[in-house]
XYZ file of C-alpha atoms in Angstrom:
422
model
C 49.986 211.119 210.396
C 53.240 212.356 211.871
C 51.363 214.219 214.606
C 49.895 210.931 215.855
C 53.394 209.698 216.680
C 54.941 212.688 218.441
C 55.930 212.483 222.110
C 53.107 214.884 222.889
C 50.532 212.651 221.196
C 51.959 209.587 222.936
C 51.747 211.169 226.390
C 48.198 212.370 225.705
C 47.246 208.798 224.857
C 48.918 207.521 228.019
C 46.900 209.992 230.065
C 43.724 208.967 228.247
C 44.272 205.350 229.313
C 45.106 206.227 232.923
C 41.985 208.376 233.265
C 39.780 205.680 231.685
C 41.032 203.160 234.242
C 40.457 205.619 237.089
C 36.912 206.252 235.837
C 36.268 202.516 235.625
C 37.594 202.009 239.158
C 35.312 204.794 240.422
C 32.258 203.511 238.528
C 32.752 200.158 240.227
C 33.204 201.760 243.653
C 36.876 200.915 244.103
C 38.101 204.498 244.376
C 36.302 207.772 245.282
C 34.568 209.577 242.420
C 35.744 212.854 243.936
C 39.326 211.744 243.473
C 38.704 211.019 239.798
C 37.100 214.418 239.343
C 40.187 215.986 240.885
C 42.502 213.915 238.709
C 40.639 214.928 235.558
C 40.646 218.581 236.577
C 44.338 218.750 237.444
C 45.950 216.115 235.231
C 48.663 217.493 232.986
C 52.233 216.825 231.960
C 55.255 218.519 230.450
C 57.189 216.464 227.865
C 60.461 218.195 228.689
C 60.009 217.468 232.404
C 59.186 213.824 231.672
C 62.435 213.457 229.747
C 64.347 215.077 232.606
C 62.929 212.577 235.094
C 63.493 209.667 232.721
C 67.166 210.621 232.410
C 67.437 209.927 236.139
C 65.087 207.006 236.749
C 65.677 205.304 233.368
C 61.989 204.344 233.090
C 59.630 206.243 230.808
C 56.364 205.242 232.497
C 57.631 206.096 235.982
C 58.848 209.423 234.625
C 55.422 210.121 233.143
C 53.565 209.156 236.330
C 55.947 211.210 238.463
C 55.354 214.302 236.358
C 51.601 213.633 236.303
C 51.517 213.463 240.095
C 53.358 216.780 240.307
C 50.192 218.304 238.838
C 47.552 216.150 240.526
C 48.826 215.992 244.088
C 47.289 213.694 246.709
C 44.590 212.245 244.419
C 47.424 210.931 242.264
C 47.707 207.904 244.536
C 44.744 206.420 242.663
C 46.457 206.721 239.290
C 47.924 203.458 237.889
C 46.421 201.561 240.824
C 46.947 197.805 240.367
C 48.389 198.346 236.895
C 51.706 197.456 235.328
C 53.477 199.606 232.754
C 52.389 197.487 229.801
C 48.734 197.914 230.743
C 49.052 201.557 229.891
C 51.675 201.269 227.149
C 50.025 198.525 225.102
C 46.522 199.928 225.447
C 47.715 203.394 224.462
C 49.653 201.927 221.536
C 46.458 200.282 220.312
C 44.769 203.686 220.330
C 47.590 205.111 218.224
C 47.395 202.220 215.780
C 43.618 202.560 215.472
C 43.957 206.283 214.737
C 46.749 205.654 212.238
C 44.731 202.989 210.467
C 41.796 205.372 210.170
C 44.034 207.862 208.355
C 45.415 205.133 206.108
C 41.909 203.906 205.243
C 40.900 207.374 204.039
C 43.829 207.447 201.618
C 43.275 203.858 200.505
C 39.793 204.954 199.474
C 41.230 207.973 197.641
C 43.556 205.691 195.690
C 40.720 203.290 194.884
C 38.656 206.111 193.427
C 41.596 207.480 191.422
C 42.315 204.064 189.895
C 38.642 203.443 189.205
C 38.356 206.735 187.308
C 41.441 206.107 185.163
C 40.370 202.496 184.513
C 37.056 203.760 183.150
C 38.806 206.493 181.158
C 41.057 203.937 179.423
C 38.594 201.069 179.259
C 39.078 200.829 175.473
C 42.681 202.063 175.165
C 44.293 199.102 173.427
C 47.866 198.170 174.342
C 50.109 195.148 174.343
C 50.142 192.833 177.326
C 53.533 191.528 178.352
C 54.842 188.441 180.099
C 58.485 187.985 181.058
C 58.906 191.568 179.796
C 58.155 190.314 176.262
C 55.178 191.273 174.096
C 52.379 188.751 174.626
C 48.835 189.572 173.436
C 46.561 192.632 173.208
C 44.716 194.001 176.237
C 43.673 197.500 177.315
C 45.276 199.949 179.671
C 41.972 200.117 181.520
C 42.145 196.353 182.078
C 45.631 196.728 183.558
C 44.241 199.349 185.929
C 41.296 197.083 186.720
C 43.815 194.638 188.149
C 45.219 197.400 190.336
C 41.715 198.270 191.480
C 40.905 194.682 192.431
C 44.125 194.533 194.424
C 43.329 197.728 196.310
C 39.808 196.523 197.087
C 41.356 193.449 198.717
C 43.598 195.724 200.764
C 40.575 197.708 201.876
C 38.932 194.487 203.072
C 42.078 193.410 204.913
C 42.518 196.755 206.616
C 38.846 196.887 207.579
C 39.239 193.547 209.349
C 42.504 194.767 210.875
C 40.698 197.689 212.494
C 38.969 195.206 214.762
C 42.060 193.081 215.332
C 44.211 195.976 216.480
C 41.537 197.615 218.676
C 42.464 195.628 221.764
C 43.390 196.765 225.269
C 44.986 195.117 228.266
C 44.494 196.158 231.911
C 45.331 192.899 233.680
C 48.409 193.701 235.758
C 51.730 191.941 236.037
C 51.851 188.715 233.964
C 48.183 189.275 233.076
C 46.599 187.445 236.029
C 44.427 190.325 237.358
C 45.975 189.762 240.786
C 45.655 193.425 241.755
C 42.963 194.699 239.415
C 39.589 193.235 238.526
C 38.764 191.983 234.996
C 35.638 194.137 235.069
C 37.854 197.218 235.451
C 39.612 196.205 232.241
C 36.305 195.598 230.470
C 34.877 198.962 231.500
C 38.069 200.920 230.792
C 38.399 199.350 227.345
C 34.760 200.157 226.611
C 35.412 203.803 227.467
C 38.403 203.782 225.082
C 36.573 202.085 222.218
C 38.629 198.915 222.546
C 37.893 195.328 223.502
C 39.806 193.478 226.238
C 42.519 191.113 225.092
C 41.330 187.517 225.334
C 44.320 186.169 227.263
C 47.202 188.587 227.628
C 50.521 187.894 229.252
C 52.128 190.987 230.764
C 51.816 192.407 227.251
C 49.390 192.063 224.384
C 50.877 189.241 222.327
C 52.889 190.647 219.450
C 51.245 188.560 216.759
C 48.645 191.356 216.750
C 51.256 193.989 215.985
C 52.999 191.669 213.540
C 49.743 191.351 211.600
C 49.419 195.140 211.526
C 52.962 195.641 210.247
C 52.616 192.928 207.624
C 49.324 194.349 206.369
C 51.112 197.643 205.783
C 54.002 195.823 204.118
C 51.607 194.022 201.783
C 49.916 197.311 200.915
C 53.322 198.875 200.256
C 54.226 195.906 198.050
C 51.169 196.556 195.887
C 52.026 200.235 195.606
C 55.510 199.154 194.607
C 54.027 196.882 191.932
C 52.116 199.813 190.469
C 55.223 201.985 190.623
C 57.435 199.377 188.933
C 54.861 199.024 186.145
C 54.884 202.779 185.589
C 58.685 202.786 185.539
C 58.758 200.047 182.930
C 56.109 201.654 180.756
C 57.994 204.986 180.920
C 61.209 203.553 179.493
C 62.335 205.471 176.405
C 61.907 202.459 174.126
C 58.359 201.910 175.434
C 56.987 205.315 176.517
C 53.372 204.257 176.869
C 52.860 206.217 180.089
C 54.870 208.879 181.866
C 54.916 210.570 185.230
C 53.706 214.151 185.097
C 56.693 216.455 184.650
C 55.961 219.768 186.360
C 57.057 223.174 185.122
C 60.615 223.868 186.226
C 61.315 220.221 187.109
C 64.685 218.854 186.001
C 65.550 215.243 185.408
C 69.337 215.206 185.416
C 72.149 217.507 186.455
C 74.097 216.441 183.348
C 71.508 215.534 180.683
C 68.830 218.151 180.033
C 66.657 215.748 178.031
C 65.989 213.381 180.944
C 62.461 212.926 182.363
C 63.005 210.322 185.059
C 60.287 208.377 186.935
C 61.526 209.639 190.286
C 58.223 209.318 192.146
C 57.835 205.681 191.160
C 61.446 204.966 192.067
C 60.957 206.630 195.446
C 57.907 204.479 196.127
C 59.857 201.362 195.181
C 62.535 202.216 197.708
C 60.140 203.062 200.543
C 58.348 199.737 200.134
C 61.627 198.031 201.000
C 61.770 199.869 204.315
C 58.226 198.900 205.258
C 58.933 195.255 204.374
C 62.042 195.341 206.542
C 60.021 196.815 209.394
C 57.480 194.015 209.043
C 60.237 191.438 209.398
C 61.452 193.157 212.562
C 57.899 193.069 213.932
C 57.726 189.325 213.315
C 60.908 188.972 215.357
C 59.050 190.688 218.224
C 56.529 187.875 218.581
C 58.877 185.537 220.446
C 59.404 187.325 223.773
C 60.800 185.610 226.873
C 58.141 184.026 229.058
C 55.373 186.520 229.914
C 57.357 189.497 228.631
C 60.661 191.186 228.042
C 61.270 194.597 226.488
C 63.210 193.580 223.388
C 60.124 194.488 221.372
C 59.916 198.027 222.719
C 62.981 199.487 221.032
C 61.927 197.941 217.729
C 58.383 199.290 217.863
C 59.519 202.828 218.673
C 61.061 202.870 215.198
C 59.053 200.460 213.055
C 55.467 201.382 213.919
C 55.724 205.175 213.544
C 57.910 204.830 210.451
C 55.683 202.272 208.759
C 52.518 204.264 209.447
C 54.053 207.540 208.271
C 55.656 205.977 205.194
C 52.482 204.114 204.234
C 50.522 207.349 204.478
C 53.108 209.138 202.335
C 53.170 206.347 199.757
C 49.392 206.387 199.432
C 49.346 210.146 198.887
C 52.158 209.897 196.309
C 50.736 206.998 194.302
C 47.306 208.649 194.252
C 48.795 211.843 192.818
C 50.788 209.762 190.356
C 47.726 207.861 189.125
C 45.601 211.003 188.844
C 48.249 212.892 186.848
C 49.706 209.995 184.869
C 50.305 210.848 181.221
C 49.020 208.109 178.909
C 50.117 207.811 175.268
C 47.629 205.682 173.244
C 49.483 206.322 169.957
C 52.647 204.767 171.389
C 50.596 201.860 172.684
C 49.255 201.215 169.174
C 52.754 201.543 167.715
C 54.177 198.989 170.132
C 51.219 196.677 169.614
C 51.892 196.470 165.864
C 55.667 196.187 165.975
C 57.005 193.506 163.585
C 53.703 193.537 161.739
C 51.485 192.346 164.581
C 53.574 189.375 165.611
C 51.613 189.324 168.889
C 48.634 187.874 167.010
C 50.515 184.610 166.485
C 48.229 182.562 168.746
C 45.169 183.729 166.809
C 46.762 182.554 163.550
C 47.760 179.269 165.185
C 44.284 178.499 166.545
C 42.550 179.524 163.318
C 44.735 177.071 161.368
C 44.021 174.329 163.906
C 40.280 175.016 163.704
C 40.536 174.628 159.954
C 41.859 171.090 160.393
C 45.636 171.532 160.396
C 47.521 169.566 163.050
C 48.639 171.659 166.012
C 52.311 170.713 165.731
C 52.416 171.584 162.029
C 50.515 174.843 162.591
C 52.758 175.792 165.495
C 55.911 175.190 163.443
C 54.626 177.304 160.564
C 53.477 180.226 162.725
C 56.572 180.173 164.940
C 58.849 180.190 161.909
C 57.025 183.157 160.359
C 56.934 185.012 163.692
C 60.649 184.549 164.331
C 61.472 185.623 160.783
C 59.531 188.852 161.341
C 61.072 189.317 164.781
C 64.638 188.879 163.566
C 64.377 190.838 160.349
C 64.713 194.598 160.145
C 61.315 195.910 159.164
C 59.890 192.422 159.631
C 56.174 192.151 158.895
C 54.444 189.104 160.379
C 51.098 189.910 158.792
C 52.670 190.088 155.324
C 54.547 186.837 155.888
C 51.378 185.063 157.003
C 49.373 186.453 154.080
C 52.046 185.361 151.590
C 52.662 181.851 152.954
C 51.279 179.158 150.648
C 50.613 176.740 153.501
C 48.480 179.357 155.262
C 46.776 180.382 152.025
C 45.763 176.797 151.488
C 43.780 176.868 154.700
C 42.630 180.472 155.208
C 40.978 183.088 153.032
C 42.316 186.675 153.009
C 39.340 187.688 155.169
C 40.070 184.948 157.692
C 43.723 185.993 157.839
C 42.697 189.611 158.350
C 40.370 188.655 161.215
C 43.328 187.078 163.032
C 44.802 190.556 163.456
C 41.727 192.150 165.015
C 42.519 193.162 168.632
C 38.790 193.177 169.375
C 38.871 189.397 169.660
C 41.110 189.692 172.727
C 38.912 192.291 174.407
C 35.461 190.789 173.942
C 35.177 189.363 177.487
C 36.704 192.254 179.422
C 33.301 193.761 180.155
C 32.736 190.909 182.601
C 35.780 192.030 184.607
C 34.640 195.641 184.552
C 31.198 194.581 185.756
C 32.706 192.710 188.707
C 34.504 195.893 189.698
C 31.560 198.210 188.948
C 33.670 200.161 186.451
């Protein structure tokens, strides 16, 4: 990904756009085909020389064209004919974004497959679900991963649509009126580049397009962060249901040899913040003065390369993390049954109600027993329920036992797995 955003790659893309426009002009009979052949044969540039010229003229496109003409010679007068700087800059930027998105899509697919595999592997690995950070009701680790998978499939759909949105070029001259270049030149040049002409550009392609791109990456990064935060929470010492792979020779703390810290997940959490910040900056770029200013340019030189590179890195990291994640089913069962299965309280409540007890009375009884178990060392909710005379009056020992069967909570999960083809 980084190679797509080097100065060398940028200048190559600029040249690609300039040659496409020259070819379009020649195909339409506006400039000699021989001149285009000469341009294509001689066209070259030297990044160091471009920077030298830019230091003097203070204009990157003029510096590029000046260096290009040093190679091409007389035929160079047909280069950039009727164009403004943003024709080349914005169209070339679209090519870079399209290429970057293609790389990102490959790694999104890799992550999808990694999650799908682990979701199938742990389809029946029972664990406790949590809300507000507090034990709630039983679920499976595979079901948790199924939620991640569904989220990533939505990202794949969004990014697929974004590939079309971002693949737009603009060769319409100053303020976008085609005063000195024909619309059919734009159409033909964009076709050669694999882009479509912008519907109604100003002197630039409107920055809502680039804002959508940046925010799609930010949303993807936010999901990766969600996965990472979940791993961090499940790796806590008092939980320890999953753990990042700890490689041979890895150390967790300079002071405490016992530490095995979730550093990869923490790193991903931090990087997501950068990509979100970049997305906000890209939204600020939408409101330019009149038909254009260049306040967006300095922002995009930082935000777009950084967001693309960081998103690529995050996808590679989270995919490795998912593939190598250590899962501890025994700890999941231990946590599920803490306080004697207090998390089965709703099952007890509903069973009592179904037997004819009023909901308020049943709720008071079950809540009291649950809180007693929760607040007592070695508390055992199941034993308290089994020994309560009010419960015994309504439920048989077998009916009480059935309340503590986690299978009841999992019986419909196959429908979710079927939706996701797991």
